[in-house]
Amino acid sequence: EDVEGNQYDIAKFEMQAIGNIVFAFACHGTLLTIYRRMKRPSEVGQLFDKVYATGYLLKFLVGATGYFLFAQDVGDQVSLNLPQEWLKITVTVCVTLKKWLTYALPLEPVAIAAEEKFKDKSVTIRTGLVILTAILALCLPYFGLFQSLVGSLCAGLLVLIFPLLFYIKLYGRRLSRAAYASHILLLIFSNVLMIVATYHTLVEAKKILESSGDASQ
Protein backbone atom coordinates (compact mmCIF):
# COMPACT_ATOMS: atom_id res chain seq x y z
CA GLU A 1 0.00 0.00 0.00
CA ASP A 2 1.12 3.55 -0.71
CA VAL A 3 1.02 4.89 2.84
CA GLU A 4 2.91 8.10 2.02
CA GLY A 5 0.43 9.05 -0.71
CA ASN A 6 -2.56 8.55 1.57
CA GLN A 7 -3.04 12.00 3.08
CA TYR A 8 -4.93 12.78 6.25
CA ASP A 9 -7.90 15.10 5.68
CA ILE A 10 -9.98 15.99 8.72
CA ALA A 11 -12.65 17.54 6.48
CA LYS A 12 -13.49 14.06 5.16
CA PHE A 13 -13.90 12.52 8.61
CA GLU A 14 -17.07 10.43 8.46
CA MET A 15 -19.89 10.64 10.98
CA GLN A 16 -20.02 6.86 10.82
CA ALA A 17 -17.01 6.81 13.14
CA ILE A 18 -19.14 8.25 15.96
CA GLY A 19 -21.27 5.12 16.11
CA ASN A 20 -18.16 2.94 16.13
CA ILE A 21 -16.61 4.97 18.96
CA VAL A 22 -19.76 4.77 21.09
CA PHE A 23 -20.06 1.04 20.36
CA ALA A 24 -16.50 0.48 21.59
CA PHE A 25 -17.37 1.78 25.06
CA ALA A 26 -20.83 0.26 25.42
CA CYS A 27 -19.80 -2.35 27.98
CA HIS A 28 -22.51 -1.62 30.55
CA GLY A 29 -23.83 -5.16 30.31
CA THR A 30 -20.56 -6.59 31.59
CA LEU A 31 -20.19 -4.30 34.60
CA LEU A 32 -22.73 -6.06 36.81
CA THR A 33 -21.26 -9.43 35.83
CA ILE A 34 -17.80 -8.31 36.92
CA TYR A 35 -19.21 -6.74 40.10
CA ARG A 36 -20.96 -9.97 41.10
CA ARG A 37 -17.76 -12.00 40.70
CA MET A 38 -15.45 -9.65 42.64
CA LYS A 39 -13.99 -10.75 45.98
CA ARG A 40 -14.06 -7.12 47.21
CA PRO A 41 -17.02 -5.37 45.58
CA SER A 42 -16.25 -2.15 47.47
CA GLU A 43 -13.28 -1.60 45.12
CA VAL A 44 -15.44 -1.66 42.00
CA GLY A 45 -15.21 2.11 41.47
CA GLN A 46 -11.41 2.14 41.37
CA LEU A 47 -11.39 -0.92 39.12
CA PHE A 48 -13.73 0.64 36.55
CA ASP A 49 -11.75 3.90 36.55
CA LYS A 50 -8.56 1.99 35.73
CA VAL A 51 -10.29 -0.17 33.11
CA TYR A 52 -11.84 2.79 31.32
CA ALA A 53 -8.61 4.81 31.43
CA THR A 54 -6.66 1.89 29.96
CA GLY A 55 -9.34 1.29 27.34
CA TYR A 56 -9.39 4.95 26.29
CA LEU A 57 -5.61 5.01 25.97
CA LEU A 58 -5.28 1.80 23.94
CA LYS A 59 -8.21 2.52 21.64
CA PHE A 60 -7.06 6.09 21.04
CA LEU A 61 -3.55 4.94 20.14
CA VAL A 62 -4.79 2.24 17.76
CA GLY A 63 -7.44 4.49 16.19
CA ALA A 64 -5.13 7.48 15.77
CA THR A 65 -2.34 5.34 14.34
CA GLY A 66 -4.65 3.65 11.83
CA TYR A 67 -6.26 6.88 10.74
CA PHE A 68 -3.07 8.95 10.39
CA LEU A 69 -1.38 6.14 8.44
CA PHE A 70 -4.24 5.07 6.18
CA ALA A 71 -6.74 7.95 6.44
CA GLN A 72 -9.95 7.20 4.51
CA ASP A 73 -8.56 3.88 3.27
CA VAL A 74 -8.51 2.33 6.74
CA GLY A 75 -10.47 -0.94 6.79
CA ASP A 76 -13.21 -2.07 9.16
CA GLN A 77 -10.38 -3.93 10.88
CA VAL A 78 -7.16 -1.96 10.93
CA SER A 79 -5.17 -5.21 10.85
CA LEU A 80 -6.25 -5.58 7.19
CA ASN A 81 -4.19 -2.49 6.36
CA LEU A 82 -0.95 -3.83 7.79
CA PRO A 83 1.68 -4.05 5.02
CA GLN A 84 3.53 -7.15 6.27
CA GLU A 85 1.75 -10.50 5.94
CA TRP A 86 3.41 -11.98 9.04
CA LEU A 87 2.35 -8.95 11.08
CA LYS A 88 -1.21 -9.29 9.78
CA ILE A 89 -1.31 -12.96 10.82
CA THR A 90 0.19 -12.23 14.26
CA VAL A 91 -2.32 -9.48 15.06
CA THR A 92 -5.23 -11.61 13.79
CA VAL A 93 -4.17 -14.53 16.00
CA CYS A 94 -3.88 -12.25 19.05
CA VAL A 95 -7.31 -10.71 18.41
CA THR A 96 -8.83 -14.17 17.90
CA LEU A 97 -7.38 -15.43 21.19
CA LYS A 98 -8.69 -12.35 22.98
CA LYS A 99 -12.18 -12.98 21.58
CA TRP A 100 -12.10 -16.63 22.65
CA LEU A 101 -11.05 -15.66 26.20
CA THR A 102 -13.65 -12.89 26.63
CA TYR A 103 -16.47 -14.10 24.38
CA ALA A 104 -18.72 -15.28 27.21
CA LEU A 105 -18.51 -12.05 29.23
CA PRO A 106 -20.84 -9.81 27.16
CA LEU A 107 -23.31 -12.70 26.76
CA GLU A 108 -23.45 -13.40 30.50
CA PRO A 109 -26.18 -10.82 31.41
CA VAL A 110 -28.40 -12.03 28.55
CA ALA A 111 -27.88 -15.65 29.56
CA ILE A 112 -28.66 -14.93 33.23
CA ALA A 113 -31.88 -13.07 32.35
CA ALA A 114 -33.00 -15.91 30.07
CA GLU A 115 -32.13 -18.56 32.66
CA GLU A 116 -34.27 -16.82 35.28
CA LYS A 117 -37.28 -17.17 33.00
CA PHE A 118 -36.51 -20.62 31.58
CA LYS A 119 -35.28 -22.79 34.43
CA ASP A 120 -33.02 -25.83 33.89
CA LYS A 121 -32.18 -24.82 30.30
CA SER A 122 -28.82 -23.19 30.87
CA VAL A 123 -26.91 -25.26 28.30
CA THR A 124 -29.58 -24.75 25.63
CA ILE A 125 -29.71 -20.99 26.20
CA ARG A 126 -25.95 -20.44 26.17
CA THR A 127 -25.46 -22.69 23.14
CA GLY A 128 -28.23 -20.86 21.31
CA LEU A 129 -26.65 -17.47 22.05
CA VAL A 130 -23.31 -18.61 20.67
CA ILE A 131 -24.95 -20.02 17.52
CA LEU A 132 -26.98 -16.82 17.05
CA THR A 133 -23.93 -14.54 17.27
CA ALA A 134 -22.01 -16.84 14.91
CA ILE A 135 -24.84 -16.66 12.34
CA LEU A 136 -24.90 -12.86 12.59
CA ALA A 137 -21.14 -12.68 12.09
CA LEU A 138 -21.32 -14.91 9.01
CA CYS A 139 -24.39 -13.27 7.43
CA LEU A 140 -23.50 -9.59 7.86
CA PRO A 141 -21.37 -8.53 4.87
CA TYR A 142 -20.55 -5.02 6.11
CA PHE A 143 -19.68 -5.36 9.78
CA GLY A 144 -18.37 -1.79 10.11
CA LEU A 145 -21.69 -0.29 9.05
CA PHE A 146 -23.64 -2.68 11.28
CA GLN A 147 -21.43 -1.79 14.24
CA SER A 148 -21.87 1.91 13.55
CA LEU A 149 -25.67 1.54 13.32
CA VAL A 150 -25.84 -0.41 16.59
CA GLY A 151 -23.54 2.15 18.20
CA SER A 152 -25.68 5.07 17.05
CA LEU A 153 -29.07 3.58 17.93
CA CYS A 154 -28.62 1.17 20.83
CA ALA A 155 -25.27 2.03 22.40
CA GLY A 156 -25.92 5.74 22.00
CA LEU A 157 -29.03 5.40 24.14
CA LEU A 158 -27.26 3.29 26.76
CA VAL A 159 -24.02 5.26 26.94
CA LEU A 160 -25.13 8.86 26.41
CA ILE A 161 -28.85 9.55 26.50
CA PHE A 162 -30.34 7.25 29.18
CA PRO A 163 -27.64 7.98 31.82
CA LEU A 164 -28.20 11.71 31.39
CA LEU A 165 -31.97 11.33 31.56
CA PHE A 166 -31.84 9.17 34.69
CA TYR A 167 -29.32 11.47 36.38
CA ILE A 168 -31.43 14.57 35.68
CA LYS A 169 -34.56 12.75 36.86
CA LEU A 170 -32.97 11.55 40.11
CA TYR A 171 -30.71 14.46 41.04
CA GLY A 172 -32.00 17.37 38.95
CA ARG A 173 -33.43 19.25 41.94
CA ARG A 174 -30.13 19.00 43.83
CA LEU A 175 -28.08 20.47 41.00
CA SER A 176 -27.23 24.13 40.66
CA ARG A 177 -28.73 26.05 37.77
CA ALA A 178 -25.45 26.00 35.87
CA ALA A 179 -24.99 22.25 36.38
CA TYR A 180 -28.62 21.54 35.42
CA ALA A 181 -28.33 23.67 32.28
CA SER A 182 -25.07 21.98 31.27
CA HIS A 183 -26.68 18.53 31.63
CA ILE A 184 -29.64 19.62 29.50
CA LEU A 185 -27.32 21.00 26.81
CA LEU A 186 -25.29 17.80 26.88
CA LEU A 187 -28.48 15.76 26.52
CA ILE A 188 -29.59 17.83 23.51
CA PHE A 189 -26.15 17.54 21.94
CA SER A 190 -26.12 13.75 22.47
CA ASN A 191 -29.53 13.38 20.81
CA VAL A 192 -28.51 15.48 17.81
CA LEU A 193 -25.22 13.60 17.53
CA MET A 194 -26.88 10.17 17.55
CA ILE A 195 -29.56 11.24 15.06
CA VAL A 196 -26.98 12.63 12.63
CA ALA A 197 -24.72 9.59 13.03
CA THR A 198 -27.62 7.19 12.48
CA TYR A 199 -28.77 9.09 9.38
CA HIS A 200 -25.26 9.11 7.93
CA THR A 201 -24.84 5.39 8.55
CA LEU A 202 -28.17 4.56 6.89
CA VAL A 203 -27.28 6.71 3.87
CA GLU A 204 -23.88 5.02 3.59
CA ALA A 205 -25.49 1.58 3.88
CA LYS A 206 -27.98 2.46 1.14
CA LYS A 207 -25.15 3.55 -1.18
CA ILE A 208 -23.21 0.34 -0.60
CA LEU A 209 -26.25 -1.88 -1.10
CA GLU A 210 -27.18 -0.05 -4.30
CA SER A 211 -23.64 -0.29 -5.66
CA SER A 212 -23.41 -4.00 -4.82
CA GLY A 213 -26.79 -4.53 -6.50
CA ASP A 214 -25.63 -2.76 -9.65
CA ALA A 215 -22.40 -4.76 -9.66
CA SER A 216 -24.30 -8.06 -9.41
CA GLN A 217 -26.43 -7.10 -12.40
Tab-separated table of C-alpha atoms in Angstrom:
chain	number	residue	atom	x	y	z
A	1	GLU	CA	0.000	0.000	0.000
A	2	ASP	CA	1.120	3.553	-0.709
A	3	VAL	CA	1.019	4.889	2.841
A	4	GLU	CA	2.911	8.104	2.017
A	5	GLY	CA	0.435	9.052	-0.709
A	6	ASN	CA	-2.559	8.553	1.568
A	7	GLN	CA	-3.042	12.001	3.079
A	8	TYR	CA	-4.931	12.779	6.246
A	9	ASP	CA	-7.897	15.098	5.678
A	10	ILE	CA	-9.977	15.994	8.722
A	11	ALA	CA	-12.647	17.545	6.476
A	12	LYS	CA	-13.487	14.056	5.163
A	13	PHE	CA	-13.904	12.524	8.613
A	14	GLU	CA	-17.072	10.426	8.457
A	15	MET	CA	-19.895	10.643	10.980
A	16	GLN	CA	-20.025	6.863	10.817
A	17	ALA	CA	-17.012	6.812	13.143
A	18	ILE	CA	-19.137	8.253	15.957
A	19	GLY	CA	-21.271	5.123	16.108
A	20	ASN	CA	-18.159	2.942	16.128
A	21	ILE	CA	-16.615	4.973	18.962
A	22	VAL	CA	-19.755	4.768	21.089
A	23	PHE	CA	-20.062	1.040	20.356
A	24	ALA	CA	-16.500	0.478	21.589
A	25	PHE	CA	-17.371	1.780	25.055
A	26	ALA	CA	-20.826	0.257	25.424
A	27	CYS	CA	-19.801	-2.349	27.980
A	28	HIS	CA	-22.507	-1.622	30.554
A	29	GLY	CA	-23.834	-5.161	30.313
A	30	THR	CA	-20.564	-6.594	31.591
A	31	LEU	CA	-20.192	-4.295	34.600
A	32	LEU	CA	-22.725	-6.063	36.810
A	33	THR	CA	-21.260	-9.433	35.825
A	34	ILE	CA	-17.796	-8.309	36.923
A	35	TYR	CA	-19.215	-6.743	40.100
A	36	ARG	CA	-20.959	-9.968	41.101
A	37	ARG	CA	-17.755	-11.996	40.699
A	38	MET	CA	-15.446	-9.647	42.644
A	39	LYS	CA	-13.987	-10.746	45.984
A	40	ARG	CA	-14.059	-7.121	47.212
A	41	PRO	CA	-17.024	-5.366	45.577
A	42	SER	CA	-16.247	-2.145	47.467
A	43	GLU	CA	-13.283	-1.603	45.118
A	44	VAL	CA	-15.437	-1.664	42.005
A	45	GLY	CA	-15.211	2.112	41.467
A	46	GLN	CA	-11.412	2.136	41.372
A	47	LEU	CA	-11.389	-0.916	39.119
A	48	PHE	CA	-13.728	0.639	36.549
A	49	ASP	CA	-11.754	3.896	36.552
A	50	LYS	CA	-8.557	1.992	35.730
A	51	VAL	CA	-10.290	-0.174	33.113
A	52	TYR	CA	-11.839	2.793	31.319
A	53	ALA	CA	-8.606	4.812	31.434
A	54	THR	CA	-6.658	1.888	29.960
A	55	GLY	CA	-9.339	1.289	27.335
A	56	TYR	CA	-9.389	4.949	26.291
A	57	LEU	CA	-5.611	5.014	25.967
A	58	LEU	CA	-5.276	1.805	23.944
A	59	LYS	CA	-8.212	2.522	21.639
A	60	PHE	CA	-7.062	6.089	21.045
A	61	LEU	CA	-3.550	4.941	20.139
A	62	VAL	CA	-4.793	2.239	17.761
A	63	GLY	CA	-7.438	4.489	16.193
A	64	ALA	CA	-5.133	7.477	15.774
A	65	THR	CA	-2.337	5.344	14.340
A	66	GLY	CA	-4.649	3.650	11.832
A	67	TYR	CA	-6.259	6.884	10.739
A	68	PHE	CA	-3.069	8.947	10.390
A	69	LEU	CA	-1.375	6.144	8.440
A	70	PHE	CA	-4.235	5.071	6.184
A	71	ALA	CA	-6.738	7.953	6.444
A	72	GLN	CA	-9.954	7.201	4.513
A	73	ASP	CA	-8.558	3.877	3.274
A	74	VAL	CA	-8.506	2.326	6.744
A	75	GLY	CA	-10.474	-0.938	6.789
A	76	ASP	CA	-13.207	-2.071	9.162
A	77	GLN	CA	-10.380	-3.932	10.881
A	78	VAL	CA	-7.156	-1.958	10.934
A	79	SER	CA	-5.167	-5.207	10.847
A	80	LEU	CA	-6.253	-5.581	7.194
A	81	ASN	CA	-4.194	-2.486	6.363
A	82	LEU	CA	-0.951	-3.833	7.790
A	83	PRO	CA	1.682	-4.050	5.016
A	84	GLN	CA	3.528	-7.154	6.268
A	85	GLU	CA	1.750	-10.502	5.937
A	86	TRP	CA	3.413	-11.984	9.038
A	87	LEU	CA	2.353	-8.946	11.079
A	88	LYS	CA	-1.209	-9.290	9.785
A	89	ILE	CA	-1.311	-12.955	10.824
A	90	THR	CA	0.195	-12.226	14.260
A	91	VAL	CA	-2.319	-9.477	15.061
A	92	THR	CA	-5.225	-11.605	13.793
A	93	VAL	CA	-4.170	-14.528	16.001
A	94	CYS	CA	-3.882	-12.254	19.054
A	95	VAL	CA	-7.313	-10.709	18.415
A	96	THR	CA	-8.832	-14.172	17.902
A	97	LEU	CA	-7.376	-15.427	21.192
A	98	LYS	CA	-8.694	-12.353	22.982
A	99	LYS	CA	-12.175	-12.983	21.575
A	100	TRP	CA	-12.103	-16.629	22.651
A	101	LEU	CA	-11.055	-15.657	26.197
A	102	THR	CA	-13.651	-12.887	26.628
A	103	TYR	CA	-16.467	-14.098	24.381
A	104	ALA	CA	-18.717	-15.275	27.214
A	105	LEU	CA	-18.509	-12.048	29.231
A	106	PRO	CA	-20.839	-9.814	27.159
A	107	LEU	CA	-23.306	-12.696	26.761
A	108	GLU	CA	-23.452	-13.401	30.504
A	109	PRO	CA	-26.178	-10.825	31.412
A	110	VAL	CA	-28.402	-12.029	28.547
A	111	ALA	CA	-27.881	-15.648	29.555
A	112	ILE	CA	-28.658	-14.934	33.225
A	113	ALA	CA	-31.877	-13.067	32.351
A	114	ALA	CA	-33.004	-15.911	30.073
A	115	GLU	CA	-32.126	-18.558	32.660
A	116	GLU	CA	-34.268	-16.819	35.278
A	117	LYS	CA	-37.278	-17.167	33.002
A	118	PHE	CA	-36.509	-20.617	31.580
A	119	LYS	CA	-35.278	-22.791	34.430
A	120	ASP	CA	-33.019	-25.830	33.885
A	121	LYS	CA	-32.176	-24.824	30.295
A	122	SER	CA	-28.817	-23.188	30.868
A	123	VAL	CA	-26.905	-25.262	28.304
A	124	THR	CA	-29.577	-24.745	25.630
A	125	ILE	CA	-29.712	-20.989	26.200
A	126	ARG	CA	-25.953	-20.442	26.167
A	127	THR	CA	-25.457	-22.693	23.145
A	128	GLY	CA	-28.228	-20.860	21.313
A	129	LEU	CA	-26.655	-17.467	22.048
A	130	VAL	CA	-23.308	-18.612	20.667
A	131	ILE	CA	-24.947	-20.017	17.515
A	132	LEU	CA	-26.980	-16.816	17.049
A	133	THR	CA	-23.935	-14.544	17.269
A	134	ALA	CA	-22.012	-16.844	14.910
A	135	ILE	CA	-24.841	-16.664	12.345
A	136	LEU	CA	-24.899	-12.864	12.594
A	137	ALA	CA	-21.140	-12.681	12.094
A	138	LEU	CA	-21.321	-14.909	9.006
A	139	CYS	CA	-24.385	-13.265	7.433
A	140	LEU	CA	-23.503	-9.593	7.858
A	141	PRO	CA	-21.373	-8.532	4.871
A	142	TYR	CA	-20.555	-5.018	6.113
A	143	PHE	CA	-19.681	-5.356	9.776
A	144	GLY	CA	-18.368	-1.787	10.114
A	145	LEU	CA	-21.689	-0.291	9.051
A	146	PHE	CA	-23.644	-2.678	11.275
A	147	GLN	CA	-21.430	-1.793	14.238
A	148	SER	CA	-21.874	1.911	13.553
A	149	LEU	CA	-25.669	1.536	13.323
A	150	VAL	CA	-25.836	-0.410	16.595
A	151	GLY	CA	-23.537	2.148	18.204
A	152	SER	CA	-25.678	5.071	17.048
A	153	LEU	CA	-29.066	3.584	17.928
A	154	CYS	CA	-28.616	1.165	20.834
A	155	ALA	CA	-25.268	2.028	22.400
A	156	GLY	CA	-25.922	5.744	22.001
A	157	LEU	CA	-29.032	5.396	24.140
A	158	LEU	CA	-27.256	3.285	26.760
A	159	VAL	CA	-24.025	5.265	26.937
A	160	LEU	CA	-25.130	8.863	26.411
A	161	ILE	CA	-28.852	9.552	26.496
A	162	PHE	CA	-30.340	7.250	29.176
A	163	PRO	CA	-27.639	7.976	31.821
A	164	LEU	CA	-28.200	11.709	31.391
A	165	LEU	CA	-31.972	11.326	31.558
A	166	PHE	CA	-31.836	9.173	34.691
A	167	TYR	CA	-29.324	11.465	36.380
A	168	ILE	CA	-31.435	14.569	35.678
A	169	LYS	CA	-34.564	12.751	36.859
A	170	LEU	CA	-32.970	11.548	40.107
A	171	TYR	CA	-30.711	14.458	41.038
A	172	GLY	CA	-32.000	17.371	38.953
A	173	ARG	CA	-33.426	19.251	41.942
A	174	ARG	CA	-30.127	18.997	43.832
A	175	LEU	CA	-28.076	20.474	41.002
A	176	SER	CA	-27.229	24.134	40.655
A	177	ARG	CA	-28.735	26.055	37.774
A	178	ALA	CA	-25.450	26.002	35.873
A	179	ALA	CA	-24.992	22.248	36.375
A	180	TYR	CA	-28.616	21.545	35.424
A	181	ALA	CA	-28.334	23.669	32.276
A	182	SER	CA	-25.066	21.976	31.273
A	183	HIS	CA	-26.676	18.533	31.627
A	184	ILE	CA	-29.643	19.622	29.497
A	185	LEU	CA	-27.323	21.004	26.810
A	186	LEU	CA	-25.287	17.800	26.876
A	187	LEU	CA	-28.482	15.758	26.522
A	188	ILE	CA	-29.593	17.828	23.514
A	189	PHE	CA	-26.151	17.539	21.940
A	190	SER	CA	-26.119	13.752	22.466
A	191	ASN	CA	-29.533	13.377	20.814
A	192	VAL	CA	-28.512	15.477	17.811
A	193	LEU	CA	-25.215	13.596	17.528
A	194	MET	CA	-26.885	10.174	17.548
A	195	ILE	CA	-29.560	11.241	15.058
A	196	VAL	CA	-26.980	12.631	12.626
A	197	ALA	CA	-24.719	9.590	13.032
A	198	THR	CA	-27.623	7.191	12.475
A	199	TYR	CA	-28.775	9.087	9.380
A	200	HIS	CA	-25.263	9.113	7.928
A	201	THR	CA	-24.841	5.387	8.548
A	202	LEU	CA	-28.169	4.556	6.889
A	203	VAL	CA	-27.277	6.713	3.869
A	204	GLU	CA	-23.882	5.016	3.588
A	205	ALA	CA	-25.491	1.578	3.876
A	206	LYS	CA	-27.982	2.459	1.140
A	207	LYS	CA	-25.153	3.553	-1.177
A	208	ILE	CA	-23.207	0.336	-0.596
A	209	LEU	CA	-26.251	-1.881	-1.104
A	210	GLU	CA	-27.182	-0.053	-4.295
A	211	SER	CA	-23.636	-0.290	-5.657
A	212	SER	CA	-23.414	-4.001	-4.821
A	213	GLY	CA	-26.792	-4.529	-6.504
A	214	ASP	CA	-25.633	-2.758	-9.653
A	215	ALA	CA	-22.402	-4.758	-9.657
A	216	SER	CA	-24.300	-8.056	-9.409
A	217	GLN	CA	-26.431	-7.097	-12.404
